[in-house]
Short mmCIF file of C-alpha atoms in Angstrom, two decimals:
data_model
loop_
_atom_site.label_atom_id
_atom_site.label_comp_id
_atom_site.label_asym_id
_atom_site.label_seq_id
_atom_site.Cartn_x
_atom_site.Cartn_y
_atom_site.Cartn_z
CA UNK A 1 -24.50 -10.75 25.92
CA UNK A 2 -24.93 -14.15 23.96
CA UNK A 3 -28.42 -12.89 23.23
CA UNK A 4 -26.98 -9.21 22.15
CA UNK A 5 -24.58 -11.67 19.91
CA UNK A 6 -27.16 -13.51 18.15
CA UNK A 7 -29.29 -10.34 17.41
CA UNK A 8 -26.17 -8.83 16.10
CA UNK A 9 -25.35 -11.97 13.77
CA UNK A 10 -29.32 -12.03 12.26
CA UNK A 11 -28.39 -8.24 11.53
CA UNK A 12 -25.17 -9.30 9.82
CA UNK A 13 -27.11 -11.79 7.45
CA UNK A 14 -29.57 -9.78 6.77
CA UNK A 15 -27.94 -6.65 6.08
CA UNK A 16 -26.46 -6.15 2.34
CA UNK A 17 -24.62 -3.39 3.44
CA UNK A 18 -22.79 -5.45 5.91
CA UNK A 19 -21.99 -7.98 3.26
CA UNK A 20 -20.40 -5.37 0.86
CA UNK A 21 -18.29 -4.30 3.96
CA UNK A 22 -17.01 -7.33 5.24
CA UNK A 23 -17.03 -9.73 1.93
CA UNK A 24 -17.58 -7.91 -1.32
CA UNK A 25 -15.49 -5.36 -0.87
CA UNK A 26 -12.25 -6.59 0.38
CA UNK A 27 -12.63 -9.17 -1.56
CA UNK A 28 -12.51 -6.93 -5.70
CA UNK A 29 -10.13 -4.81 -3.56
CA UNK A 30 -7.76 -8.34 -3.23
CA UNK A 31 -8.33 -10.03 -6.45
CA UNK A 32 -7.91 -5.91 -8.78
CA UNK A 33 -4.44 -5.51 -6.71
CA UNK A 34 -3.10 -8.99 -6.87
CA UNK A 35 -4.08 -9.60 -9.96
CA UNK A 36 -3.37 -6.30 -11.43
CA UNK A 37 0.49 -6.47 -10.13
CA UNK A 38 0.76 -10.19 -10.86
CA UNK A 39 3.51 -10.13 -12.65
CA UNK A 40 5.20 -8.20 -9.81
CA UNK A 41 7.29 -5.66 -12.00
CA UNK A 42 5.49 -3.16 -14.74
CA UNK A 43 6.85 -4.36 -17.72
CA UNK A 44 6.55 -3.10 -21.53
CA UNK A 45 6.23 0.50 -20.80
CA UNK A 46 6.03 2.27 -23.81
CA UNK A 47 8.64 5.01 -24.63
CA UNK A 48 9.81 6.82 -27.43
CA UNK A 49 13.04 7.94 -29.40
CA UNK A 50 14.23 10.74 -30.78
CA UNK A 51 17.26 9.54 -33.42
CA UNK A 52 18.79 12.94 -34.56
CA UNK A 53 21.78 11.11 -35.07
CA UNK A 54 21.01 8.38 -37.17
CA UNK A 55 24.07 6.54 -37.45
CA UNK A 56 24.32 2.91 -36.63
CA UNK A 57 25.67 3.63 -32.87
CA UNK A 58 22.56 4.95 -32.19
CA UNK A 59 20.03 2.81 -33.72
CA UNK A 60 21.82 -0.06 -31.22
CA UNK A 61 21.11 2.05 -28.69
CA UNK A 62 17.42 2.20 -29.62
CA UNK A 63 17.60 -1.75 -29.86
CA UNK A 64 19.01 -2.01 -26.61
CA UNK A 65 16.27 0.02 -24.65
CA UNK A 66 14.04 -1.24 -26.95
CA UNK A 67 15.17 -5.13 -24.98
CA UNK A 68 15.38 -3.87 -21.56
CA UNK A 69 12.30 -5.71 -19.38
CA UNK A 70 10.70 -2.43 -18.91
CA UNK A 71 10.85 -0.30 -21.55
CA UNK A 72 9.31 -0.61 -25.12
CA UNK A 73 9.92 1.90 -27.46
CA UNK A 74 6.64 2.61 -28.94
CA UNK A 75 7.41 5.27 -31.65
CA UNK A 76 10.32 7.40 -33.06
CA UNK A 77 9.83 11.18 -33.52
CA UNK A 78 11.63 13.46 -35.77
CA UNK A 79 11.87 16.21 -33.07
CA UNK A 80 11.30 16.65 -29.27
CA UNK A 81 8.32 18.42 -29.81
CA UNK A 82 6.35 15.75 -31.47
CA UNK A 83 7.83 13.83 -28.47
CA UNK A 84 6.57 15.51 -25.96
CA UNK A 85 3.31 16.11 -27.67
CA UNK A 86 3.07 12.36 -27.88
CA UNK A 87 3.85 11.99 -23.80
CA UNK A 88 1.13 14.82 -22.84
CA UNK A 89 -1.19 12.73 -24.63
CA UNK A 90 -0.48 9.83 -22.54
CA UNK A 91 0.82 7.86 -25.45
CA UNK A 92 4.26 7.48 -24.06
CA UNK A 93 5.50 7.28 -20.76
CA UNK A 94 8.55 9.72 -21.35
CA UNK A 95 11.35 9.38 -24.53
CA UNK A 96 14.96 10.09 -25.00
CA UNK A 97 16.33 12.25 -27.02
CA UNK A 98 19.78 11.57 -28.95
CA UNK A 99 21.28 14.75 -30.59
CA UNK A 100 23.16 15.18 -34.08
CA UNK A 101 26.58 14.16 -33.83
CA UNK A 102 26.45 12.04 -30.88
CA UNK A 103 28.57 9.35 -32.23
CA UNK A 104 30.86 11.41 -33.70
CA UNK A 105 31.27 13.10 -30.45
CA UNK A 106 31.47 10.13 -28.26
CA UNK A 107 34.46 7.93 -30.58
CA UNK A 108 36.59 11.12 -30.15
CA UNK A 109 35.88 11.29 -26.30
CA UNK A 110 34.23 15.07 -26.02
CA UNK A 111 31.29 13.79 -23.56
CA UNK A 112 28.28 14.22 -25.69
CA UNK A 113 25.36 15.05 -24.22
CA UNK A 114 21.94 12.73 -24.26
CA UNK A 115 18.74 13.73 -23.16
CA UNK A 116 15.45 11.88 -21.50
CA UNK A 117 12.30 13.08 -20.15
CA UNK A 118 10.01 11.30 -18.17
CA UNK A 119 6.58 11.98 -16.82
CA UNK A 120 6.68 12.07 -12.85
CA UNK A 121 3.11 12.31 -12.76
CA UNK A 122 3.15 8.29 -12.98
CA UNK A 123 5.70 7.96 -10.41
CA UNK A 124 6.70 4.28 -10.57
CA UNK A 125 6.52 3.96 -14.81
CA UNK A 126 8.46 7.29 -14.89
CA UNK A 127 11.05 5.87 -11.84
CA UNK A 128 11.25 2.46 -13.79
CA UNK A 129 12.09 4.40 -17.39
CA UNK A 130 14.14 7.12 -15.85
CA UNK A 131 16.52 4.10 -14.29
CA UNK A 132 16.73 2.03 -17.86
CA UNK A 133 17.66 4.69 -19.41
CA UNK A 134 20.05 5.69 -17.54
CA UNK A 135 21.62 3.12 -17.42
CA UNK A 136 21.47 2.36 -21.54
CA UNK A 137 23.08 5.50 -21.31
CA UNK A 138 25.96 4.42 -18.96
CA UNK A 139 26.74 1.25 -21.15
CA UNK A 140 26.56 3.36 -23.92
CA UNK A 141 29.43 5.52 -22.28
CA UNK A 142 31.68 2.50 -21.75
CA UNK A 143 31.32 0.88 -24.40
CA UNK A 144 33.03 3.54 -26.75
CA UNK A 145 35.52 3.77 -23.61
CA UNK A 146 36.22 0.43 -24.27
CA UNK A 147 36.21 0.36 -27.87
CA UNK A 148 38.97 3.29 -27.37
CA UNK A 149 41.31 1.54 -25.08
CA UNK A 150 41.11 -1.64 -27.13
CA UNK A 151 42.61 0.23 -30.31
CA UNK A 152 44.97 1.57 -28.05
CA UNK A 153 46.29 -1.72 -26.98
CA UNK A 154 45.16 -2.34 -23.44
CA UNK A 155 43.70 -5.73 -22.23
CA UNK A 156 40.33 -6.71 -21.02
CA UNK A 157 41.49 -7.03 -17.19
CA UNK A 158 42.81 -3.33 -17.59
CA UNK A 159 40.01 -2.08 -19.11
CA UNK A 160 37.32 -3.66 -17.22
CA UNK A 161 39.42 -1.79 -14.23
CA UNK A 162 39.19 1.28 -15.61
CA UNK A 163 35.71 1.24 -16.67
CA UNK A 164 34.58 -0.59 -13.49
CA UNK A 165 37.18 -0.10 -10.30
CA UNK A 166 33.96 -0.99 -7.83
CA UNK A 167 31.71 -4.09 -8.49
CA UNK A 168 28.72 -3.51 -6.35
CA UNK A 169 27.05 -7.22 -5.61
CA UNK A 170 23.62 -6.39 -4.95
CA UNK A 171 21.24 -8.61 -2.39
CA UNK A 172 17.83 -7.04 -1.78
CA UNK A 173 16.62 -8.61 1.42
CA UNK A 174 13.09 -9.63 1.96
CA UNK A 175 11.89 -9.38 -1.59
CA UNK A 176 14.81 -9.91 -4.09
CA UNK A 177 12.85 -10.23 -6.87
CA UNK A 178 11.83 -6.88 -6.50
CA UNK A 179 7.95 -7.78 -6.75
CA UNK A 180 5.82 -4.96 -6.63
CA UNK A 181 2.71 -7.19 -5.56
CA UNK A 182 4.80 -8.21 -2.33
CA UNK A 183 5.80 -4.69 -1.60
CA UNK A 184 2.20 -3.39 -2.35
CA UNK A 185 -0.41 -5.94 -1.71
CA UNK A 186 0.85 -7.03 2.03
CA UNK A 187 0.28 -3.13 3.16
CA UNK A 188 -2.35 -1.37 1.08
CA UNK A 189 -4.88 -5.02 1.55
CA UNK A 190 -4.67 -5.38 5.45
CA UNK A 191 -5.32 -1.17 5.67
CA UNK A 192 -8.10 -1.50 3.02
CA UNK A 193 -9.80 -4.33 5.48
CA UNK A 194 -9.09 -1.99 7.97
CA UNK A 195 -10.83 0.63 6.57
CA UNK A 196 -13.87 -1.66 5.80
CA UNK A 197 -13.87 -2.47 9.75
CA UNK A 198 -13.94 0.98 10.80
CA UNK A 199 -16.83 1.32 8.44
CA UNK A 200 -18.48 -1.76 9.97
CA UNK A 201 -17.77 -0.98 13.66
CA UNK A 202 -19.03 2.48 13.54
CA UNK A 203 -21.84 1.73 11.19
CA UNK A 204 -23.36 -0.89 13.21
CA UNK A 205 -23.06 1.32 16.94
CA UNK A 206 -24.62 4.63 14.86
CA UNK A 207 -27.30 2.64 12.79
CA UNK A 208 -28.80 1.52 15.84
CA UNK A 209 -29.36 5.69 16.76
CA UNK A 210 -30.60 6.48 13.09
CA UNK A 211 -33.08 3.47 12.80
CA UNK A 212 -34.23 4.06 16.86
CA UNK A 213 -33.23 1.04 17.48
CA UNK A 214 -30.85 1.39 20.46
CA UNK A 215 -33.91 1.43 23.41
CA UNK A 216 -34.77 -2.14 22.36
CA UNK A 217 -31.04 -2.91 21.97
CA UNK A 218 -30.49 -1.50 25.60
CA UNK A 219 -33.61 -3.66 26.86
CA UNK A 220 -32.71 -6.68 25.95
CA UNK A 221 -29.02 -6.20 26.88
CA UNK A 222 -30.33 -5.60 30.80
CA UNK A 223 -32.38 -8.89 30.65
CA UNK A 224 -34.93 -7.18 32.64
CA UNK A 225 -31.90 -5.15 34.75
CA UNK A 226 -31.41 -1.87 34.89
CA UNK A 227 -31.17 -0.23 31.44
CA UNK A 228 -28.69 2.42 32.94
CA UNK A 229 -26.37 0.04 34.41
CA UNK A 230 -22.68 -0.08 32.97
CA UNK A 231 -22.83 -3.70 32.88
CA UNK A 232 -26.24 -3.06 30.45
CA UNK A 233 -24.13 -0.97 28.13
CA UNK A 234 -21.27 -3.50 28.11
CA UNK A 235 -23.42 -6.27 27.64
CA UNK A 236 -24.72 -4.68 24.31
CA UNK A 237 -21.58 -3.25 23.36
CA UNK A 238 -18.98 -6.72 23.42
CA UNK A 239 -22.26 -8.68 22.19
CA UNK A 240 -21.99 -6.17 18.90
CA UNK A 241 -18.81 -6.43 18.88
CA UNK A 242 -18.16 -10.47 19.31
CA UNK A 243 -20.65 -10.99 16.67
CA UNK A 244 -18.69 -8.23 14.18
CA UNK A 245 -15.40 -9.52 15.33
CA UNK A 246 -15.93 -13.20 14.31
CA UNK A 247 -16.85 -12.14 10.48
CA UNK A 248 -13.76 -10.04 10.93
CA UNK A 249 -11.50 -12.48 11.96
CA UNK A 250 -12.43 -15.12 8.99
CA UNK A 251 -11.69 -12.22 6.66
CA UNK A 252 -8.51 -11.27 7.71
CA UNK A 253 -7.37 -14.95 8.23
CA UNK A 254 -8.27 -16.01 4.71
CA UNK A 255 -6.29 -12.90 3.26
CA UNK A 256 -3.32 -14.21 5.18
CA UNK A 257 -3.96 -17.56 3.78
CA UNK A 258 -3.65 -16.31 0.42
CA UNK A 259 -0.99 -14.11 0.86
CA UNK A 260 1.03 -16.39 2.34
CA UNK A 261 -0.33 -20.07 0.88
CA UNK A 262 -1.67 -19.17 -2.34
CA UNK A 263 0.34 -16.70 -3.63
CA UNK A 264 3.65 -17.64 -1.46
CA UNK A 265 4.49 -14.15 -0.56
CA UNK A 266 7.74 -14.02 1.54
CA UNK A 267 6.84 -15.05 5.24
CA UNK A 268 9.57 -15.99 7.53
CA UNK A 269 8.08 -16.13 10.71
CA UNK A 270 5.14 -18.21 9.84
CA UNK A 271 1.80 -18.50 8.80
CA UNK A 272 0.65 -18.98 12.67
CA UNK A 273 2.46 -15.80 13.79
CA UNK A 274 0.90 -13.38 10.87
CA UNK A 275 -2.50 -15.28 11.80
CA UNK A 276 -2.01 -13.77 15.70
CA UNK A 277 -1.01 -10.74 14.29
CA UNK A 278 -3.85 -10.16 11.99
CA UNK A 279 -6.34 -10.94 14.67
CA UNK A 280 -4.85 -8.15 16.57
CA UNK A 281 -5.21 -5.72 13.43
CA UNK A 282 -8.52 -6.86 13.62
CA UNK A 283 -9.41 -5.96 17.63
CA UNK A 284 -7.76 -2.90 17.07
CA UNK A 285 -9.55 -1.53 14.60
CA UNK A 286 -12.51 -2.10 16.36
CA UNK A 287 -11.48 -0.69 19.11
CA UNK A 288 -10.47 2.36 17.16
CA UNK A 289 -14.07 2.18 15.39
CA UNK A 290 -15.64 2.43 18.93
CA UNK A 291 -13.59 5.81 19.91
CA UNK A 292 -14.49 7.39 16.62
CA UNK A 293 -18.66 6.52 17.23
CA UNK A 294 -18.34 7.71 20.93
CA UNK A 295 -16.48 10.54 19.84
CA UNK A 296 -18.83 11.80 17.41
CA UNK A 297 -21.81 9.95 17.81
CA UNK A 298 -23.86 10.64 14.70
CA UNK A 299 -23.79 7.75 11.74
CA UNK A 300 -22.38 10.75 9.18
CA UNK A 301 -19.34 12.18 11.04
CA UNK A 302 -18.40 8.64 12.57
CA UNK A 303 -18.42 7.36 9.20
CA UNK A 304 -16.36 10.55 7.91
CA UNK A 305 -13.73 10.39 10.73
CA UNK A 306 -13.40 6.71 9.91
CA UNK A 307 -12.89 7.27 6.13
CA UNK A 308 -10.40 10.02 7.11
CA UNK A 309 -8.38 8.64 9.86
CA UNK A 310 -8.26 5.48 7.62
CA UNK A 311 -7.14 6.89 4.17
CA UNK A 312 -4.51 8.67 6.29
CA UNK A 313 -2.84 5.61 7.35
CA UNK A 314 -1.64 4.64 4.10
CA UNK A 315 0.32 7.50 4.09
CA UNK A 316 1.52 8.20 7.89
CA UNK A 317 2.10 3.96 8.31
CA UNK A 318 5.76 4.13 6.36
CA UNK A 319 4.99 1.88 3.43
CA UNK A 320 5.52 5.13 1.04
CA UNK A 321 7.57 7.06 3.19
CA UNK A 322 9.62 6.88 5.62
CA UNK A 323 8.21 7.89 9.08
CA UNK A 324 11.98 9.00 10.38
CA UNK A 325 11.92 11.31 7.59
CA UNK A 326 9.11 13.17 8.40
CA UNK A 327 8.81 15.60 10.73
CA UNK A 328 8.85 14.88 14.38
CA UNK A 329 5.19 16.07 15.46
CA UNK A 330 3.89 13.63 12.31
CA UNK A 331 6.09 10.91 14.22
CA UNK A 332 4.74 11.01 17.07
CA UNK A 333 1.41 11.39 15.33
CA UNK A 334 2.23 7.67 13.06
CA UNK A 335 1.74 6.25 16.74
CA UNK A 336 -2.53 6.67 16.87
CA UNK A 337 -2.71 4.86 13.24
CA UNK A 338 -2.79 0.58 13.93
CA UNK A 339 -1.97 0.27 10.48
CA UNK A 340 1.33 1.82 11.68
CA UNK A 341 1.94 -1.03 13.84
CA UNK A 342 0.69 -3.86 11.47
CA UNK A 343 3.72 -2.34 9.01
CA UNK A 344 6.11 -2.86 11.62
CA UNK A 345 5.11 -6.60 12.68
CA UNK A 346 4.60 -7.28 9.36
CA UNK A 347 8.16 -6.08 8.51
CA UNK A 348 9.61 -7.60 11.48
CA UNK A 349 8.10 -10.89 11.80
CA UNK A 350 7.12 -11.82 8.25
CA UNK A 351 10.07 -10.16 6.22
CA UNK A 352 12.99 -10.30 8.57
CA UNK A 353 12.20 -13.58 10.45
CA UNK A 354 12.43 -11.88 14.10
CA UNK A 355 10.51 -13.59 16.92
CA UNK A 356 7.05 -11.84 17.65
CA UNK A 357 8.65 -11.49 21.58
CA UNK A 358 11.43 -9.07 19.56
CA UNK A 359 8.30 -7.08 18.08
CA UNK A 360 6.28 -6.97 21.42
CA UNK A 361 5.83 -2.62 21.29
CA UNK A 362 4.25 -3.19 18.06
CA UNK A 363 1.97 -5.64 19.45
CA UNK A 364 1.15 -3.87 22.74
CA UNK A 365 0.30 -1.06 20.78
CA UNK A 366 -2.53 -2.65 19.07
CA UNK A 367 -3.75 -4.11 22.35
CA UNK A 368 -3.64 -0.59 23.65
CA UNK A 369 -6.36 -0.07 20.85
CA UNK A 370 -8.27 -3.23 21.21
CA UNK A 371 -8.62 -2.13 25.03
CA UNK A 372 -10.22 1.15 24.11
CA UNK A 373 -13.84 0.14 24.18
CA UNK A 374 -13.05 -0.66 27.85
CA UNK A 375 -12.74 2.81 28.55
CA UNK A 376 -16.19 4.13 26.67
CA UNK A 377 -18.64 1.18 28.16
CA UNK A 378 -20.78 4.21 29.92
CA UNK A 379 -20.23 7.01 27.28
CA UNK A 380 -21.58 4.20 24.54
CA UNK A 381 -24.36 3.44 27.87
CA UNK A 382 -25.23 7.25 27.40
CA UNK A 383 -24.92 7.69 23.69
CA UNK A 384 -28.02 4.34 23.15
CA UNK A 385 -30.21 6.01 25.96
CA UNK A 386 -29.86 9.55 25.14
CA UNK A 387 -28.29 10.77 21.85
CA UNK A 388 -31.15 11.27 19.01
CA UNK A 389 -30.31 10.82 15.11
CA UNK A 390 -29.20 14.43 13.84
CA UNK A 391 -29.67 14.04 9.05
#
């Protein structure tokens, strides 16, 4: 097997494809999405206002969205239409809309009505401007309540009763700044290595039937043995694997280091914990890569189920969605994805601070993946000796 691990390592140097995969790759992927979110919220998304009002009530109100952290108002239309014109170009990110007599309307109490559109084709800039100016609108709403019961003689502790009975103290746990590069960056990198390792593992099993390789790979893995044996097969198979596994591991372990030491995401548990846990990540997706080659065992539908099954998990693992909302057959289904379980020890161990002992089905599962080529040592056996490269 050491010799099947050396051969495998001289293929990994000498390969360019196997660099892209396992270092130039994940490593734009890493530095666009950190440093595209680095400032962890979009900020300075522009907007646009449509002042049929025009009295000085509503120009504050354009000030005021014009200073939240999100918003910038970019332009003022004379009517809607421009305004939306303006947002189906992609010039603005939605507007808001402020009828004639607004003010006039809102000093004698007769709930005037404001208006604000939003694109939800870009689903976080139109989330982020729908909430700011909502809330503008809100504020906008007590103040003139305010301004009201102040000519009417009642006192700030009144008032701020009336206009307020609840104060809601807000603590986000895990990530209270709200970061978008924490929430992002700790999923969609670890399933975009992932992805890359499916690639990798199934790549270097089928490239072997493609380039008729796999006889000599056989040969040398019985040492002068029997080329049939199991123990042949497993010999070639762990050596592959080994020598895969160790770029693999130095990969994930230096994202973790600059997830967690460079960039200081939030990591409770500790560095040495998310270390074990991407190592598993890493097995597993091997082991995952192995059942998708001995599955379909021809370089062009292994590398499709890969890229499907992969691109999946970002959506089945939970990180957008909820998996207890879904239905109950996709449930069940979230259980074959090891990105799945990553979310879940990640959320458990590095965001809530829980033991990894507390998270140990999360864990097992991924073993249950790692352990997977176990159970395809002779089908891999057959595929090297018999299966021949179908374009």
């Amino acid at each position: 097997m050491f010799k099947i691990f050396l051969r495998e390592l001289r293929r990994l140097a000498t390969t360019p494809l196997y660099w892209f995969m396992l270092v130039g790759g994940p490593v734009f992927c890493t530095v666009l999405l950190t440093t595209l979110m680095h400032e962890g919220l979009p900020s300075e998304l522009p907007v646009g206002v449509v002042d049929m009002d025009r009295t000085p009530t509503s120009r504050n109100l354009t000030r005021n969205i014009d200073a939240f952290q999100v918003c910038r108002v970019e332009a003022h239309f004379a009517t809607a239409n421009e305004a939306r014109h303006a947002m189906q170009r992609d010039e603005i990110y939605a507007f808001y809309l402020i009828p004639e007599g607004t003010t006039r309307k809102l000093l004698a109490q007769q709930q005037p009505t404001v208006s604000f559109y939003t694109n939800p084709q870009y689903l976080v800039a139109a989330s982020l401007t729908y909430k700011d100016m909502r809330m503008m609108s809100e504020l906008m709403g007590g103040a003139a309540t305010r301004s009201v019961l102040t000519a009417r003689g009642v006192g700030n502790s009144q008032q701020m009763g009336m206009l307020q009975p609840i104060v809601i103290d807000c603590h986000p746990i895990a990530n209270p700044s709200l970061n978008y590069n924490v929430y992002l960056s700790n999923i969609l990198l670890p399933g975009i290595l992932s992805l890359f390792f499916l690639f990798m593992t199934v790549y270097g099993i089928g490239i072997e039937i493609k380039e008729g390789t796999a006889d000599a790979l056989m040969a040398e893995a019985a040492g002068g043995g029997t080329v049939g044996d199991w123990r042949t097969a497993a010999r070639a198979l762990f050596g592959k694997l080994a020598a895969q596994g160790l770029g693999m591991h130095v990969m994930a372990w230096l994202l973790m280091l600059y997830l967690y030491g460079a960039l200081h995401f939030p990591c409770h548990c500790g560095l040495p914990v998310m270390l074990l846990v991407a190592s598993l990540f890493v097995v597993a997706s091997q082991g995952l890569g192995v059942l998708m080659i001995c599955a379909l065992p021809g370089l062009r539908m292994g590398l499709s189920f890969a890229s499907l099954w992969g691109v999946i998990s970002f959506s089945i693992c939970g990180m957008s969605f909820p998996v207890m909302a879904m239905p109950a057959w996709i449930q069940g289904l979230a259980v074959l994805f090891p990105l799945r379980h990553y979310y879940l020890l990640y959320v458990n161990c590095a965001l809530d601070g829980y033991p990894l002992a507390n998270a140990w089905p999360f864990a097992a599962a991924l073993l249950a993946f790692a352990i997977l080529p176990l159970l395809f040592v002779r089908r891999f056996g057959h595929i090297m000796r018999h299966t021949a490269y179908a374009p």
